[in-house]
mmCIF file of N, CA and C in Angstrom:
data_model
loop_
_atom_site.group_PDB
_atom_site.id
_atom_site.type_symbol
_atom_site.label_atom_id
_atom_site.label_comp_id
_atom_site.label_asym_id
_atom_site.label_seq_id
_atom_site.Cartn_x
_atom_site.Cartn_y
_atom_site.Cartn_z
ATOM 1 N N MET A 24 -31.999 -2.270 12.354
ATOM 2 C CA MET A 24 -31.908 -0.916 12.902
ATOM 3 C C MET A 24 -31.198 -0.039 11.862
ATOM 4 N N PRO A 25 -31.767 1.056 11.490
ATOM 5 C CA PRO A 25 -31.116 1.941 10.521
ATOM 6 C C PRO A 25 -29.827 2.536 11.093
ATOM 7 N N PHE A 26 -28.940 2.957 10.210
ATOM 8 C CA PHE A 26 -27.637 3.482 10.638
ATOM 9 C C PHE A 26 -27.759 4.679 11.569
ATOM 10 N N LYS A 27 -28.669 5.597 11.281
ATOM 11 C CA LYS A 27 -28.815 6.792 12.136
ATOM 12 C C LYS A 27 -29.138 6.393 13.573
ATOM 13 N N ALA A 28 -29.996 5.405 13.735
ATOM 14 C CA ALA A 28 -30.358 4.956 15.082
ATOM 15 C C ALA A 28 -29.156 4.331 15.793
ATOM 16 N N ILE A 29 -28.340 3.594 15.075
ATOM 17 C CA ILE A 29 -27.138 2.990 15.655
ATOM 18 C C ILE A 29 -26.166 4.088 16.088
ATOM 19 N N LEU A 30 -25.962 5.080 15.228
ATOM 20 C CA LEU A 30 -25.049 6.177 15.542
ATOM 21 C C LEU A 30 -25.576 7.032 16.699
ATOM 22 N N LYS A 31 -26.869 7.271 16.705
ATOM 23 C CA LYS A 31 -27.482 8.042 17.795
ATOM 24 C C LYS A 31 -27.303 7.313 19.119
ATOM 25 N N ASP A 32 -27.503 6.014 19.107
ATOM 26 C CA ASP A 32 -27.332 5.215 20.317
ATOM 27 C C ASP A 32 -25.907 5.346 20.851
ATOM 28 N N LEU A 33 -24.929 5.307 19.966
ATOM 29 C CA LEU A 33 -23.533 5.472 20.382
ATOM 30 C C LEU A 33 -23.310 6.842 21.017
ATOM 31 N N VAL A 34 -23.760 7.891 20.356
ATOM 32 C CA VAL A 34 -23.558 9.254 20.867
ATOM 33 C C VAL A 34 -24.234 9.425 22.224
ATOM 34 N N GLU A 35 -25.391 8.842 22.398
ATOM 35 C CA GLU A 35 -26.104 8.981 23.664
ATOM 36 C C GLU A 35 -25.499 8.134 24.784
ATOM 37 N N ARG A 36 -24.843 7.025 24.443
ATOM 38 C CA ARG A 36 -24.231 6.139 25.440
ATOM 39 C C ARG A 36 -22.887 6.650 25.936
ATOM 40 N N VAL A 37 -22.135 7.328 25.077
ATOM 41 C CA VAL A 37 -20.747 7.678 25.383
ATOM 42 C C VAL A 37 -20.654 9.092 25.958
ATOM 43 N N HIS A 38 -20.122 9.179 27.157
ATOM 44 C CA HIS A 38 -19.915 10.485 27.798
ATOM 45 C C HIS A 38 -18.936 11.303 26.956
ATOM 46 N N GLY A 39 -19.337 12.497 26.596
ATOM 47 C CA GLY A 39 -18.478 13.388 25.836
ATOM 48 C C GLY A 39 -18.615 13.259 24.329
ATOM 49 N N ALA A 40 -19.428 12.317 23.858
ATOM 50 C CA ALA A 40 -19.598 12.163 22.406
ATOM 51 C C ALA A 40 -20.373 13.346 21.847
ATOM 52 N N GLN A 41 -19.857 13.932 20.782
ATOM 53 C CA GLN A 41 -20.502 15.067 20.137
ATOM 54 C C GLN A 41 -21.143 14.692 18.811
ATOM 55 N N GLY A 42 -20.728 13.565 18.257
ATOM 56 C CA GLY A 42 -21.307 13.127 16.998
ATOM 57 C C GLY A 42 -20.638 11.864 16.494
ATOM 58 N N ALA A 43 -21.354 11.170 15.612
ATOM 59 C CA ALA A 43 -20.829 9.964 14.978
ATOM 60 C C ALA A 43 -21.332 9.941 13.540
ATOM 61 N N ILE A 44 -20.490 9.425 12.644
ATOM 62 C CA ILE A 44 -20.829 9.427 11.227
ATOM 63 C C ILE A 44 -20.300 8.157 10.577
ATOM 64 N N LEU A 45 -21.069 7.631 9.650
ATOM 65 C CA LEU A 45 -20.672 6.505 8.817
ATOM 66 C C LEU A 45 -20.420 7.048 7.424
ATOM 67 N N LEU A 46 -19.252 6.715 6.863
ATOM 68 C CA LEU A 46 -18.865 7.234 5.556
ATOM 69 C C LEU A 46 -18.410 6.108 4.640
ATOM 70 N N ASP A 47 -18.489 6.368 3.327
ATOM 71 C CA ASP A 47 -17.963 5.394 2.378
ATOM 72 C C ASP A 47 -16.499 5.714 2.085
ATOM 73 N N TRP A 48 -15.858 4.895 1.285
ATOM 74 C CA TRP A 48 -14.419 5.020 1.032
ATOM 75 C C TRP A 48 -14.034 6.345 0.368
ATOM 76 N N GLU A 49 -14.984 7.031 -0.238
ATOM 77 C CA GLU A 49 -14.709 8.332 -0.859
ATOM 78 C C GLU A 49 -14.910 9.499 0.108
ATOM 79 N N GLY A 50 -15.314 9.208 1.339
ATOM 80 C CA GLY A 50 -15.553 10.259 2.326
ATOM 81 C C GLY A 50 -16.949 10.833 2.281
ATOM 82 N N GLU A 51 -17.829 10.182 1.529
ATOM 83 C CA GLU A 51 -19.232 10.622 1.451
ATOM 84 C C GLU A 51 -20.012 10.066 2.638
ATOM 85 N N ALA A 52 -20.766 10.923 3.280
ATOM 86 C CA ALA A 52 -21.555 10.508 4.436
ATOM 87 C C ALA A 52 -22.679 9.571 4.014
ATOM 88 N N VAL A 53 -22.801 8.466 4.726
ATOM 89 C CA VAL A 53 -23.915 7.542 4.534
ATOM 90 C C VAL A 53 -25.032 7.960 5.487
ATOM 91 N N ASP A 54 -24.656 8.195 6.741
ATOM 92 C CA ASP A 54 -25.609 8.670 7.751
ATOM 93 C C ASP A 54 -24.820 9.198 8.934
ATOM 94 N N HIS A 55 -25.461 10.033 9.736
ATOM 95 C CA HIS A 55 -24.796 10.588 10.902
ATOM 96 C C HIS A 55 -25.820 11.027 11.943
ATOM 97 N N PHE A 56 -25.314 11.199 13.159
ATOM 98 C CA PHE A 56 -26.082 11.804 14.238
ATOM 99 C C PHE A 56 -25.085 12.649 15.018
ATOM 100 N N ALA A 57 -25.407 13.912 15.238
ATOM 101 C CA ALA A 57 -24.447 14.778 15.917
ATOM 102 C C ALA A 57 -25.122 15.940 16.630
ATOM 103 N N HIS A 58 -24.452 16.375 17.684
ATOM 104 C CA HIS A 58 -24.844 17.593 18.389
ATOM 105 C C HIS A 58 -24.074 18.792 17.842
ATOM 106 N N ILE A 59 -23.043 18.517 17.027
ATOM 107 C CA ILE A 59 -22.319 19.577 16.345
ATOM 108 C C ILE A 59 -22.950 19.755 14.963
ATOM 109 N N SER A 60 -22.530 20.756 14.231
ATOM 110 C CA SER A 60 -23.168 21.047 12.946
ATOM 111 C C SER A 60 -22.945 19.928 11.926
ATOM 112 N N ASP A 61 -23.866 19.814 10.989
ATOM 113 C CA ASP A 61 -23.727 18.841 9.900
ATOM 114 C C ASP A 61 -22.418 19.064 9.159
ATOM 115 N N TYR A 62 -22.092 20.329 8.911
ATOM 116 C CA TYR A 62 -20.850 20.642 8.215
ATOM 117 C C TYR A 62 -19.648 20.088 8.981
ATOM 118 N N ASP A 63 -19.597 20.351 10.287
ATOM 119 C CA ASP A 63 -18.448 19.922 11.091
ATOM 120 C C ASP A 63 -18.300 18.409 11.114
ATOM 121 N N ILE A 64 -19.382 17.684 11.343
ATOM 122 C CA ILE A 64 -19.270 16.228 11.423
ATOM 123 C C ILE A 64 -18.879 15.639 10.066
ATOM 124 N N LYS A 65 -19.414 16.182 8.981
ATOM 125 C CA LYS A 65 -19.063 15.688 7.647
ATOM 126 C C LYS A 65 -17.622 16.063 7.278
ATOM 127 N N PHE A 66 -17.203 17.260 7.628
ATOM 128 C CA PHE A 66 -15.835 17.716 7.362
ATOM 129 C C PHE A 66 -14.833 16.848 8.112
ATOM 130 N N ILE A 67 -15.067 16.677 9.402
ATOM 131 C CA ILE A 67 -14.165 15.861 10.222
ATOM 132 C C ILE A 67 -14.165 14.426 9.700
ATOM 133 N N GLY A 68 -15.332 13.896 9.402
ATOM 134 C CA GLY A 68 -15.415 12.530 8.897
ATOM 135 C C GLY A 68 -14.646 12.325 7.614
ATOM 136 N N ALA A 69 -14.845 13.201 6.657
ATOM 137 C CA ALA A 69 -14.170 13.062 5.365
ATOM 138 C C ALA A 69 -12.653 13.191 5.509
ATOM 139 N N HIS A 70 -12.199 14.129 6.310
ATOM 140 C CA HIS A 70 -10.759 14.348 6.433
ATOM 141 C C HIS A 70 -10.067 13.282 7.264
ATOM 142 N N THR A 71 -10.735 12.723 8.240
ATOM 143 C CA THR A 71 -10.116 11.614 8.969
ATOM 144 C C THR A 71 -10.085 10.364 8.092
ATOM 145 N N GLY A 72 -10.993 10.270 7.142
ATOM 146 C CA GLY A 72 -10.948 9.178 6.173
ATOM 147 C C GLY A 72 -9.690 9.240 5.330
ATOM 148 N N ILE A 73 -9.257 10.446 4.987
ATOM 149 C CA ILE A 73 -8.011 10.618 4.241
ATOM 150 C C ILE A 73 -6.834 10.104 5.075
ATOM 151 N N ILE A 74 -6.836 10.411 6.354
ATOM 152 C CA ILE A 74 -5.783 9.933 7.255
ATOM 153 C C ILE A 74 -5.800 8.408 7.312
ATOM 154 N N LEU A 75 -6.982 7.825 7.478
ATOM 155 C CA LEU A 75 -7.108 6.373 7.547
ATOM 156 C C LEU A 75 -6.617 5.722 6.253
ATOM 157 N N HIS A 76 -7.037 6.250 5.121
ATOM 158 C CA HIS A 76 -6.627 5.698 3.830
ATOM 159 C C HIS A 76 -5.105 5.779 3.659
ATOM 160 N N SER A 77 -4.524 6.913 3.981
ATOM 161 C CA SER A 77 -3.071 7.093 3.856
ATOM 162 C C SER A 77 -2.317 6.146 4.788
ATOM 163 N N LEU A 78 -2.815 6.003 6.003
ATOM 164 C CA LEU A 78 -2.182 5.110 6.970
ATOM 165 C C LEU A 78 -2.231 3.671 6.480
ATOM 166 N N ARG A 79 -3.395 3.241 6.018
ATOM 167 C CA ARG A 79 -3.529 1.867 5.517
ATOM 168 C C ARG A 79 -2.594 1.614 4.339
ATOM 169 N N LYS A 80 -2.531 2.562 3.422
ATOM 170 C CA LYS A 80 -1.681 2.415 2.239
ATOM 171 C C LYS A 80 -0.213 2.285 2.643
ATOM 172 N N ARG A 81 0.218 3.159 3.523
ATOM 173 C CA ARG A 81 1.624 3.160 3.945
ATOM 174 C C ARG A 81 1.965 1.891 4.732
ATOM 175 N N LEU A 82 1.069 1.448 5.605
ATOM 176 C CA LEU A 82 1.320 0.226 6.364
ATOM 177 C C LEU A 82 1.393 -0.988 5.446
ATOM 178 N N LYS A 83 0.553 -0.999 4.429
ATOM 179 C CA LYS A 83 0.579 -2.098 3.458
ATOM 180 C C LYS A 83 1.914 -2.111 2.719
ATOM 181 N N GLU A 84 2.388 -0.934 2.301
ATOM 182 C CA GLU A 84 3.658 -0.824 1.585
ATOM 183 C C GLU A 84 4.839 -1.228 2.464
ATOM 184 N N GLU A 85 4.854 -0.751 3.688
ATOM 185 C CA GLU A 85 6.013 -0.949 4.559
ATOM 186 C C GLU A 85 5.981 -2.262 5.340
ATOM 187 N N LEU A 86 4.801 -2.665 5.781
ATOM 188 C CA LEU A 86 4.704 -3.836 6.652
ATOM 189 C C LEU A 86 3.935 -4.998 6.049
ATOM 190 N N GLY A 87 3.285 -4.736 4.919
ATOM 191 C CA GLY A 87 2.494 -5.794 4.290
ATOM 192 C C GLY A 87 1.187 -6.086 5.009
ATOM 193 N N ASP A 88 0.768 -5.183 5.890
ATOM 194 C CA ASP A 88 -0.464 -5.393 6.659
ATOM 195 C C ASP A 88 -1.209 -4.064 6.782
ATOM 196 N N ASP A 89 -2.435 -4.029 6.267
ATOM 197 C CA ASP A 89 -3.229 -2.796 6.360
ATOM 198 C C ASP A 89 -4.504 -3.002 7.177
ATOM 199 N N ASP A 90 -4.492 -4.002 8.040
ATOM 200 C CA ASP A 90 -5.676 -4.334 8.834
ATOM 201 C C ASP A 90 -5.768 -3.444 10.077
ATOM 202 N N VAL A 91 -5.973 -2.167 9.843
ATOM 203 C CA VAL A 91 -6.086 -1.186 10.921
ATOM 204 C C VAL A 91 -7.444 -1.370 11.600
ATOM 205 N N LYS A 92 -7.438 -1.518 12.903
ATOM 206 C CA LYS A 92 -8.678 -1.691 13.673
ATOM 207 C C LYS A 92 -9.261 -0.366 14.120
ATOM 208 N N GLY A 93 -8.406 0.641 14.260
ATOM 209 C CA GLY A 93 -8.886 1.949 14.684
ATOM 210 C C GLY A 93 -7.742 2.915 14.876
ATOM 211 N N VAL A 94 -8.088 4.184 14.813
ATOM 212 C CA VAL A 94 -7.118 5.256 15.002
ATOM 213 C C VAL A 94 -7.778 6.299 15.890
ATOM 214 N N SER A 95 -7.019 6.809 16.858
ATOM 215 C CA SER A 95 -7.551 7.901 17.667
ATOM 216 C C SER A 95 -6.626 9.107 17.535
ATOM 217 N N ILE A 96 -7.248 10.263 17.512
ATOM 218 C CA ILE A 96 -6.527 11.521 17.377
ATOM 219 C C ILE A 96 -6.941 12.393 18.561
ATOM 220 N N GLU A 97 -5.952 12.890 19.284
ATOM 221 C CA GLU A 97 -6.240 13.752 20.420
ATOM 222 C C GLU A 97 -5.747 15.160 20.118
ATOM 223 N N MET A 98 -6.642 16.120 20.283
ATOM 224 C CA MET A 98 -6.305 17.524 20.088
ATOM 225 C C MET A 98 -6.560 18.247 21.407
ATOM 226 N N GLY A 99 -6.420 19.542 21.408
ATOM 227 C CA GLY A 99 -6.629 20.311 22.636
ATOM 228 C C GLY A 99 -8.055 20.257 23.147
ATOM 229 N N THR A 100 -9.022 20.352 22.239
ATOM 230 C CA THR A 100 -10.421 20.428 22.673
ATOM 231 C C THR A 100 -11.276 19.251 22.205
ATOM 232 N N LYS A 101 -10.716 18.386 21.370
ATOM 233 C CA LYS A 101 -11.497 17.280 20.841
ATOM 234 C C LYS A 101 -10.653 16.021 20.746
ATOM 235 N N LYS A 102 -11.347 14.906 20.709
ATOM 236 C CA LYS A 102 -10.753 13.612 20.404
ATOM 237 C C LYS A 102 -11.579 13.025 19.274
ATOM 238 N N ILE A 103 -10.918 12.301 18.400
ATOM 239 C CA ILE A 103 -11.599 11.686 17.266
ATOM 240 C C ILE A 103 -11.180 10.230 17.204
ATOM 241 N N VAL A 104 -12.151 9.353 17.033
ATOM 242 C CA VAL A 104 -11.882 7.931 16.869
ATOM 243 C C VAL A 104 -12.392 7.521 15.498
ATOM 244 N N VAL A 105 -11.513 6.891 14.721
ATOM 245 C CA VAL A 105 -11.846 6.427 13.378
ATOM 246 C C VAL A 105 -11.732 4.910 13.386
ATOM 247 N N SER A 106 -12.753 4.240 12.870
ATOM 248 C CA SER A 106 -12.750 2.784 12.869
ATOM 249 C C SER A 106 -13.289 2.253 11.550
ATOM 250 N N PRO A 107 -12.499 1.440 10.845
ATOM 251 C CA PRO A 107 -13.012 0.831 9.619
ATOM 252 C C PRO A 107 -14.181 -0.110 9.934
ATOM 253 N N VAL A 108 -15.179 -0.081 9.085
ATOM 254 C CA VAL A 108 -16.280 -1.043 9.187
ATOM 255 C C VAL A 108 -15.943 -2.241 8.307
ATOM 256 N N ASP A 109 -15.482 -1.955 7.101
ATOM 257 C CA ASP A 109 -14.953 -2.951 6.164
ATOM 258 C C ASP A 109 -14.057 -2.194 5.190
ATOM 259 N N LYS A 110 -13.721 -2.798 4.066
ATOM 260 C CA LYS A 110 -12.821 -2.124 3.113
ATOM 261 C C LYS A 110 -13.447 -0.869 2.488
ATOM 262 N N ASP A 111 -14.767 -0.780 2.487
ATOM 263 C CA ASP A 111 -15.449 0.316 1.800
ATOM 264 C C ASP A 111 -16.078 1.365 2.711
ATOM 265 N N TYR A 112 -16.169 1.098 4.001
ATOM 266 C CA TYR A 112 -16.851 2.015 4.913
ATOM 267 C C TYR A 112 -16.055 2.176 6.203
ATOM 268 N N TYR A 113 -16.234 3.332 6.830
ATOM 269 C CA TYR A 113 -15.613 3.585 8.122
ATOM 270 C C TYR A 113 -16.513 4.487 8.952
ATOM 271 N N ALA A 114 -16.305 4.433 10.261
ATOM 272 C CA ALA A 114 -17.084 5.249 11.193
ATOM 273 C C ALA A 114 -16.141 6.189 11.937
ATOM 274 N N VAL A 115 -16.662 7.372 12.247
ATOM 275 C CA VAL A 115 -15.895 8.379 12.978
ATOM 276 C C VAL A 115 -16.750 8.880 14.136
ATOM 277 N N VAL A 116 -16.125 8.998 15.289
ATOM 278 C CA VAL A 116 -16.792 9.557 16.462
ATOM 279 C C VAL A 116 -16.002 10.781 16.907
ATOM 280 N N VAL A 117 -16.698 11.886 17.109
ATOM 281 C CA VAL A 117 -16.081 13.126 17.588
ATOM 282 C C VAL A 117 -16.463 13.279 19.054
ATOM 283 N N LEU A 118 -15.452 13.551 19.877
ATOM 284 C CA LEU A 118 -15.643 13.598 21.327
ATOM 285 C C LEU A 118 -15.067 14.877 21.912
ATOM 286 N N SER A 119 -15.564 15.242 23.067
ATOM 287 C CA SER A 119 -14.952 16.345 23.809
ATOM 288 C C SER A 119 -13.647 15.829 24.420
ATOM 289 N N HIS A 120 -12.814 16.746 24.873
ATOM 290 C CA HIS A 120 -11.491 16.367 25.371
ATOM 291 C C HIS A 120 -11.532 15.504 26.628
ATOM 292 N N GLU A 121 -12.629 15.524 27.385
ATOM 293 C CA GLU A 121 -12.668 14.753 28.635
ATOM 294 C C GLU A 121 -13.137 13.307 28.448
ATOM 295 N N ALA A 122 -13.492 12.912 27.259
ATOM 296 C CA ALA A 122 -13.945 11.539 27.009
ATOM 297 C C ALA A 122 -12.807 10.553 27.265
ATOM 298 N N ALA A 123 -13.141 9.425 27.869
ATOM 299 C CA ALA A 123 -12.157 8.377 28.162
ATOM 300 C C ALA A 123 -12.049 7.443 26.957
ATOM 301 N N LEU A 124 -10.908 7.488 26.275
ATOM 302 C CA LEU A 124 -10.758 6.739 25.027
ATOM 303 C C LEU A 124 -10.916 5.233 25.194
ATOM 304 N N GLY A 125 -10.495 4.681 26.306
ATOM 305 C CA GLY A 125 -10.653 3.241 26.528
ATOM 306 C C GLY A 125 -12.113 2.819 26.474
ATOM 307 N N MET A 126 -12.962 3.576 27.132
ATOM 308 C CA MET A 126 -14.400 3.289 27.116
ATOM 309 C C MET A 126 -14.980 3.513 25.728
ATOM 310 N N VAL A 127 -14.520 4.550 25.079
ATOM 311 C CA VAL A 127 -15.036 4.888 23.753
ATOM 312 C C VAL A 127 -14.709 3.779 22.763
ATOM 313 N N ARG A 128 -13.499 3.284 22.788
ATOM 314 C CA ARG A 128 -13.098 2.227 21.845
ATOM 315 C C ARG A 128 -13.998 1.006 21.984
ATOM 316 N N HIS A 129 -14.306 0.641 23.200
ATOM 317 C CA HIS A 129 -15.205 -0.506 23.432
ATOM 318 C C HIS A 129 -16.580 -0.244 22.816
ATOM 319 N N GLU A 130 -17.116 0.934 23.020
ATOM 320 C CA GLU A 130 -18.432 1.276 22.476
ATOM 321 C C GLU A 130 -18.401 1.366 20.950
ATOM 322 N N VAL A 131 -17.310 1.889 20.397
ATOM 323 C CA VAL A 131 -17.188 1.989 18.946
ATOM 324 C C VAL A 131 -17.131 0.590 18.328
ATOM 325 N N GLU A 132 -16.415 -0.331 18.958
ATOM 326 C CA GLU A 132 -16.359 -1.707 18.458
ATOM 327 C C GLU A 132 -17.755 -2.310 18.392
ATOM 328 N N ALA A 133 -18.556 -2.098 19.425
ATOM 329 C CA ALA A 133 -19.927 -2.618 19.441
ATOM 330 C C ALA A 133 -20.766 -1.964 18.345
ATOM 331 N N THR A 134 -20.557 -0.683 18.127
ATOM 332 C CA THR A 134 -21.292 0.039 17.090
ATOM 333 C C THR A 134 -20.905 -0.454 15.699
ATOM 334 N N VAL A 135 -19.622 -0.633 15.457
ATOM 335 C CA VAL A 135 -19.159 -1.130 14.169
ATOM 336 C C VAL A 135 -19.732 -2.520 13.908
ATOM 337 N N LYS A 136 -19.777 -3.349 14.921
ATOM 338 C CA LYS A 136 -20.380 -4.685 14.774
ATOM 339 C C LYS A 136 -21.856 -4.570 14.387
ATOM 340 N N ALA A 137 -22.586 -3.662 15.024
ATOM 341 C CA ALA A 137 -24.011 -3.466 14.698
ATOM 342 C C ALA A 137 -24.184 -2.955 13.261
ATOM 343 N N ILE A 138 -23.293 -2.078 12.818
ATOM 344 C CA ILE A 138 -23.352 -1.589 11.451
ATOM 345 C C ILE A 138 -23.090 -2.712 10.466
ATOM 346 N N ARG A 139 -22.071 -3.531 10.746
ATOM 347 C CA ARG A 139 -21.747 -4.662 9.864
ATOM 348 C C ARG A 139 -22.948 -5.603 9.701
ATOM 349 N N GLU A 140 -23.670 -5.782 10.770
ATOM 350 C CA GLU A 140 -24.826 -6.680 10.721
ATOM 351 C C GLU A 140 -25.933 -6.143 9.805
ATOM 352 N N GLN A 141 -25.916 -4.838 9.516
ATOM 353 C CA GLN A 141 -26.919 -4.238 8.640
ATOM 354 C C GLN A 141 -26.566 -4.363 7.163
ATOM 355 N N PHE A 142 -25.316 -4.683 6.860
ATOM 356 C CA PHE A 142 -24.894 -4.812 5.459
ATOM 357 C C PHE A 142 -25.411 -6.103 4.858
#
């Protein structure tokens, strides 16, 4: 299954999902599916990658462990879930504020597993 189809399936399954994107370690989009603009999903994806990279680096320095499974960010109107696929790729899901993060995390884990199987 191509990446776009996997990401589209996630967005369509998750209540409140506005878009999902797969990016490489430099923040370059590999593929995406979104109801928001291409600019917005790529911008959010690239910048949350910076947060993920900084968090991993700092955790490695301070705790000796950078095995981050996921990060969620809650804002007034949006929620963002960032999940590493492996050392070189990560996925980002943009959600409306009413999305239930517990359900989203479960769906993101399944999506990341499907992406890994394509590598």
